[in-house]
Tab-separated table of C-alpha atoms in Angstrom:
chain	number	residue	atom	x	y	z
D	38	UNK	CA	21.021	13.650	10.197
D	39	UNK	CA	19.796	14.310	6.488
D	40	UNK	CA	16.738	11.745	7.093
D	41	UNK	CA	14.975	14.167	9.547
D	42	UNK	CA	15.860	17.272	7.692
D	43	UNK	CA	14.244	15.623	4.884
D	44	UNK	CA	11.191	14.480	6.729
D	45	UNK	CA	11.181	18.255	8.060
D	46	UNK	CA	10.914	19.619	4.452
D	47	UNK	CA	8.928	17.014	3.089
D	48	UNK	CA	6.480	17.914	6.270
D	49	UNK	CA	7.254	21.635	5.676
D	50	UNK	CA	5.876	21.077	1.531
D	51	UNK	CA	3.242	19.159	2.291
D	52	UNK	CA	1.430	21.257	5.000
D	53	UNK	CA	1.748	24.791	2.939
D	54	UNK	CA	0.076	23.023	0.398
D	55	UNK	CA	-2.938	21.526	2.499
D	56	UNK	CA	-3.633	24.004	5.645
D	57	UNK	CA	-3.353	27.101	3.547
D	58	UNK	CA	-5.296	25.890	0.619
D	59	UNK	CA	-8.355	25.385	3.760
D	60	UNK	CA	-8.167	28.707	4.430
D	61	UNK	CA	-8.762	29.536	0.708
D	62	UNK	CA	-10.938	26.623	-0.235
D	63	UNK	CA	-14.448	28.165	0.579
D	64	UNK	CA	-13.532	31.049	-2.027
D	65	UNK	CA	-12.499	28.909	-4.409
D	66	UNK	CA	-15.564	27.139	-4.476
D	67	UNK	CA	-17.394	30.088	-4.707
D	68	UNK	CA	-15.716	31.393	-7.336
D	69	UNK	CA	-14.852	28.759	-9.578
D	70	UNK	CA	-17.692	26.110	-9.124
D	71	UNK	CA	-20.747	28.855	-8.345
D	72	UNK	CA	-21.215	27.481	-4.903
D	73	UNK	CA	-23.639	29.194	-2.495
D	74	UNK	CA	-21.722	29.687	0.734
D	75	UNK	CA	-23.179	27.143	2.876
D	76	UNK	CA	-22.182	24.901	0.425
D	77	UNK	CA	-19.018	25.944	-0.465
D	78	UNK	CA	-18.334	25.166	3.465
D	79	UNK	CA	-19.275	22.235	2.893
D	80	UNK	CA	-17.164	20.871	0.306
D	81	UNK	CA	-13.477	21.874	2.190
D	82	UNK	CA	-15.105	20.248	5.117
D	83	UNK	CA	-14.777	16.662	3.555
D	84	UNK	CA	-10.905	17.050	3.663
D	85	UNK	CA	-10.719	17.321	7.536
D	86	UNK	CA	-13.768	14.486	7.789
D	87	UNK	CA	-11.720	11.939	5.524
D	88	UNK	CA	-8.462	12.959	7.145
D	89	UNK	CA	-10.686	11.419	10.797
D	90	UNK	CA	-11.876	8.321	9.031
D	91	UNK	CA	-8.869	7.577	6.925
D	92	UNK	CA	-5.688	8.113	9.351
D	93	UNK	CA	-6.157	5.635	11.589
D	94	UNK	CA	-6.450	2.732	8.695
D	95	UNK	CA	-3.123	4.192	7.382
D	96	UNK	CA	-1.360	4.381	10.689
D	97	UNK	CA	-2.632	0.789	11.253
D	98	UNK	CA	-1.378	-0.382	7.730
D	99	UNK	CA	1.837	1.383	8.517
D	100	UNK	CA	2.572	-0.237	11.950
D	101	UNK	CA	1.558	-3.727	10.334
D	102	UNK	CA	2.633	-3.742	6.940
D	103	UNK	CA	5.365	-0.563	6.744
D	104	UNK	CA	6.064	1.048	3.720
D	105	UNK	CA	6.458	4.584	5.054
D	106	UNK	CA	8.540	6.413	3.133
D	107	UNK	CA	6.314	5.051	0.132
D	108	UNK	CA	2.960	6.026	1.781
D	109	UNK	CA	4.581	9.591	2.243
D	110	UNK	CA	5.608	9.603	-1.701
D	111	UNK	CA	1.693	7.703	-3.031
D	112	UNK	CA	0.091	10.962	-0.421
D	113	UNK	CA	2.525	13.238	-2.093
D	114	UNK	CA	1.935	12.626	-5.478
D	115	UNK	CA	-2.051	12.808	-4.851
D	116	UNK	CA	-1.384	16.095	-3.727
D	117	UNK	CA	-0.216	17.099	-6.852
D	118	UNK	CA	-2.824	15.838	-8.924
D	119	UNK	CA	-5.481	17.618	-6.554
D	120	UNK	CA	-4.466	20.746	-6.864
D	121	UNK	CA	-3.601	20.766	-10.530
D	122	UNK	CA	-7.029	19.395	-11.366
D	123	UNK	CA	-8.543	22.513	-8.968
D	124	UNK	CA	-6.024	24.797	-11.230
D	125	UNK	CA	-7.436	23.718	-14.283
D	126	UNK	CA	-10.404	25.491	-15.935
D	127	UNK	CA	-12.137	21.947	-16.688
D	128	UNK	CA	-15.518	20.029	-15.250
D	129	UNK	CA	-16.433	23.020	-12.740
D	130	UNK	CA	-18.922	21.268	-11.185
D	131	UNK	CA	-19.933	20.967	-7.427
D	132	UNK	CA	-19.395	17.245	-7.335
D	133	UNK	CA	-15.956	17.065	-9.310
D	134	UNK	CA	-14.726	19.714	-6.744
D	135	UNK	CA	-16.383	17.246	-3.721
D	136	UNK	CA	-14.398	14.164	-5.365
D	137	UNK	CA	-11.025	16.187	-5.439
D	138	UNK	CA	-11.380	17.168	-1.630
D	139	UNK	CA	-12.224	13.256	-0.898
D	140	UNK	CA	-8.737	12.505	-2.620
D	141	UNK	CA	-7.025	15.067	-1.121
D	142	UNK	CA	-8.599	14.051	2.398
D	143	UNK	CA	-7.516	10.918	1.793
D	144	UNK	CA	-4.030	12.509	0.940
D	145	UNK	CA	-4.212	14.640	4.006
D	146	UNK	CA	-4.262	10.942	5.894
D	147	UNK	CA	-1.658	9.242	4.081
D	148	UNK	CA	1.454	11.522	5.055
D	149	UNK	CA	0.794	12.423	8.117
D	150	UNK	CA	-0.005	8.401	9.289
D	151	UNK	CA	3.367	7.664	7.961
D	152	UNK	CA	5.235	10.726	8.423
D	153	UNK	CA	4.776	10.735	12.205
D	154	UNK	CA	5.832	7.730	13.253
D	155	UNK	CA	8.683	7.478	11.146
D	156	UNK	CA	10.568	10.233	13.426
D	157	UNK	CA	11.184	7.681	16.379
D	158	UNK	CA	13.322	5.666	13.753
D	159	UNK	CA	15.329	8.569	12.545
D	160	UNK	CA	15.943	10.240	15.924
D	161	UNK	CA	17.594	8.754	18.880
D	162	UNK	CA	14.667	8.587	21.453
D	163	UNK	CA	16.733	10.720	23.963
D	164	UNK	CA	16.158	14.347	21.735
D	165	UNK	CA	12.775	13.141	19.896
D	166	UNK	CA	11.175	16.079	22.037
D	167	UNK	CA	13.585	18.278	20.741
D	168	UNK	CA	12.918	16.797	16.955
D	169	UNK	CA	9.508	16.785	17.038
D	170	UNK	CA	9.777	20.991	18.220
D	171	UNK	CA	12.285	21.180	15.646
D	172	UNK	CA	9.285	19.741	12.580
D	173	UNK	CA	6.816	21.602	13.877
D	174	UNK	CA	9.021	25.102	14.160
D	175	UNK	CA	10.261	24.307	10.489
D	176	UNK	CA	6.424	23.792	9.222
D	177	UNK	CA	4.730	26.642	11.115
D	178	UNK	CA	7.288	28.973	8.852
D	179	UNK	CA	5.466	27.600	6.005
D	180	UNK	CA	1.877	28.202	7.670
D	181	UNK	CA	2.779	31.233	8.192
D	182	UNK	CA	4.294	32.804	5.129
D	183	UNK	CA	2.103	30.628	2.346
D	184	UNK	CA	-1.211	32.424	3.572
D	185	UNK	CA	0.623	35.888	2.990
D	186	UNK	CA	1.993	35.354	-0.364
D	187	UNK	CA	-0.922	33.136	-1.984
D	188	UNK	CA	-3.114	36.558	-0.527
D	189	UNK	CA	-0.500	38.542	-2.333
D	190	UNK	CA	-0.817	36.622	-5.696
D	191	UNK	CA	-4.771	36.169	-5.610
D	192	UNK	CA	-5.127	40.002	-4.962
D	193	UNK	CA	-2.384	40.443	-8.248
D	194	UNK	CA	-4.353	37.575	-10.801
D	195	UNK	CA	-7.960	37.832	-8.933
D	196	UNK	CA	-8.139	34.324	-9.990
D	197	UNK	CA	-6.867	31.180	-8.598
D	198	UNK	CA	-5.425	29.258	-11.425
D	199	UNK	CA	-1.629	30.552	-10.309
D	200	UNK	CA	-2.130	29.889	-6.150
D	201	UNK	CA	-3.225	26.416	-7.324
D	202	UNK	CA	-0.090	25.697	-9.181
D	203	UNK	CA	1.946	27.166	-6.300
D	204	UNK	CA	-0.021	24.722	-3.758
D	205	UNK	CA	1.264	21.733	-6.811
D	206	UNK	CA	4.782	23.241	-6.722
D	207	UNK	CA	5.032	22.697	-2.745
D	208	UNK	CA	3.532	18.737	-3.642
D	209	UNK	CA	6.079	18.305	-6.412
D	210	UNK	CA	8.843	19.187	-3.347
D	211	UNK	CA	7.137	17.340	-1.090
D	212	UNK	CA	7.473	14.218	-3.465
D	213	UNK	CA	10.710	15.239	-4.119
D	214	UNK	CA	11.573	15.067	-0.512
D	215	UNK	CA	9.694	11.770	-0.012
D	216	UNK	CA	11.843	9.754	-3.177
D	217	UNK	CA	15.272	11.787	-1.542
D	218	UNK	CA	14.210	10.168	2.174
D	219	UNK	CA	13.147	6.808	0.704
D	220	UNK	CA	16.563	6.245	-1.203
D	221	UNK	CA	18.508	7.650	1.853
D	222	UNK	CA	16.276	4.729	4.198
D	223	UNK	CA	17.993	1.953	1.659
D	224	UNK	CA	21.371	3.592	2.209
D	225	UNK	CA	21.163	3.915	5.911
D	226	UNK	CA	18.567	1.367	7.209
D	227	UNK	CA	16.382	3.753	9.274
D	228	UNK	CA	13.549	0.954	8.932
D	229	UNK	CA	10.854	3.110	7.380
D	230	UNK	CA	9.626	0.612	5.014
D	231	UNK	CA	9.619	-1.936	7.498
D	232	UNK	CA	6.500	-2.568	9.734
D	233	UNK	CA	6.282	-1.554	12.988
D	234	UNK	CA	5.127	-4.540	14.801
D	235	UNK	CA	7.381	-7.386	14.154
């Protein structure tokens, strides 16, 4: 079924380029913006905080409204533009960096809300435990190799300009993946941009 091995990447993408970039985050404010470390705690902390406030408005204007394979692409594309805006040696100030972790907080919401329950209209309901297992296999590859090699690369450049454009290559596949799925819904009907209460 290419529409769940699509979801699976675009899920694989778009997790390496969130979860691992946590781990990193309080350095990188450190580092780049001249935060003290209770603040630069602070700051990555928004992402996680938006992400509890925003998902449940998304989820809702999924089930209501649909659109999912377009909220997948709009949460894609912001997670470009975060992390190329953290790669790029411009405005290093603590509240541009606290605005960029809003939007990709808000990002952080958007997939996920729509990424989820899109599965159950891929999968026959009879193997969506097996799917699901399948996803989450797929993405914990990613959480677990990113962290090495963005280590490896940070201890070769001692700066983060390159890990940042490697956390908006895995967004630009994650968008990638999101337009592939969203043309592949027209030419099958899975129902992703239709709402889920009818």
């Amino acid at each position: 079924n290419k529409g769940f091995w699509l979801i699976a990447l675009l899920c694989l993408m778009f997790y390496s380029a969130v979860f691992p970039f946590m781990k990193y985050a309080t350095s990188l404010m450190e580092n780049k913006y001249g935060m003290s470390n209770v603040w630069a705690g602070w700051i990555p902390a928004l992402i996680p905080m938006g992400n509890l406030i925003m998902t449940p408005l998304f989820g809702g204007i999924y089930d209501r409204k649909g659109k999912g394979a377009t909220i997948m692409i709009i949460g894609s594309a912001m997670l470009i533009g975060v992390h190329v805006l953290f790669a790029l040696p411009v405005l290093n100030y603590w509240w541009f960096a606290a605005f960029i972790a809003i939007v990709l907080g808000v990002a952080f919401s958007l997939v996920p809300s729509a990424m989820w329950p899109s599965v159950p209209k891929i999968i026959d309901e009879r193997i969506l435990g097996s799917a699901y297992c399948v996803i989450f296999w797929i993405q914990n590859w990613g959480l677990l190799l990113v962290p090495v090699v963005i280590g490896k690369v940070l201890d070769a450049t001692g700066g983060y300009t390159l890990p940042m454009v490697i956390f908006s290559s895995f967004g630009l596949f994650a968008l990638f993946f999101g337009l592939w799925l969203k043309r592949e819904d027209k030419k099958k009907g899975y129902g992703l941009e239709l709402p889920n209460i009818k």
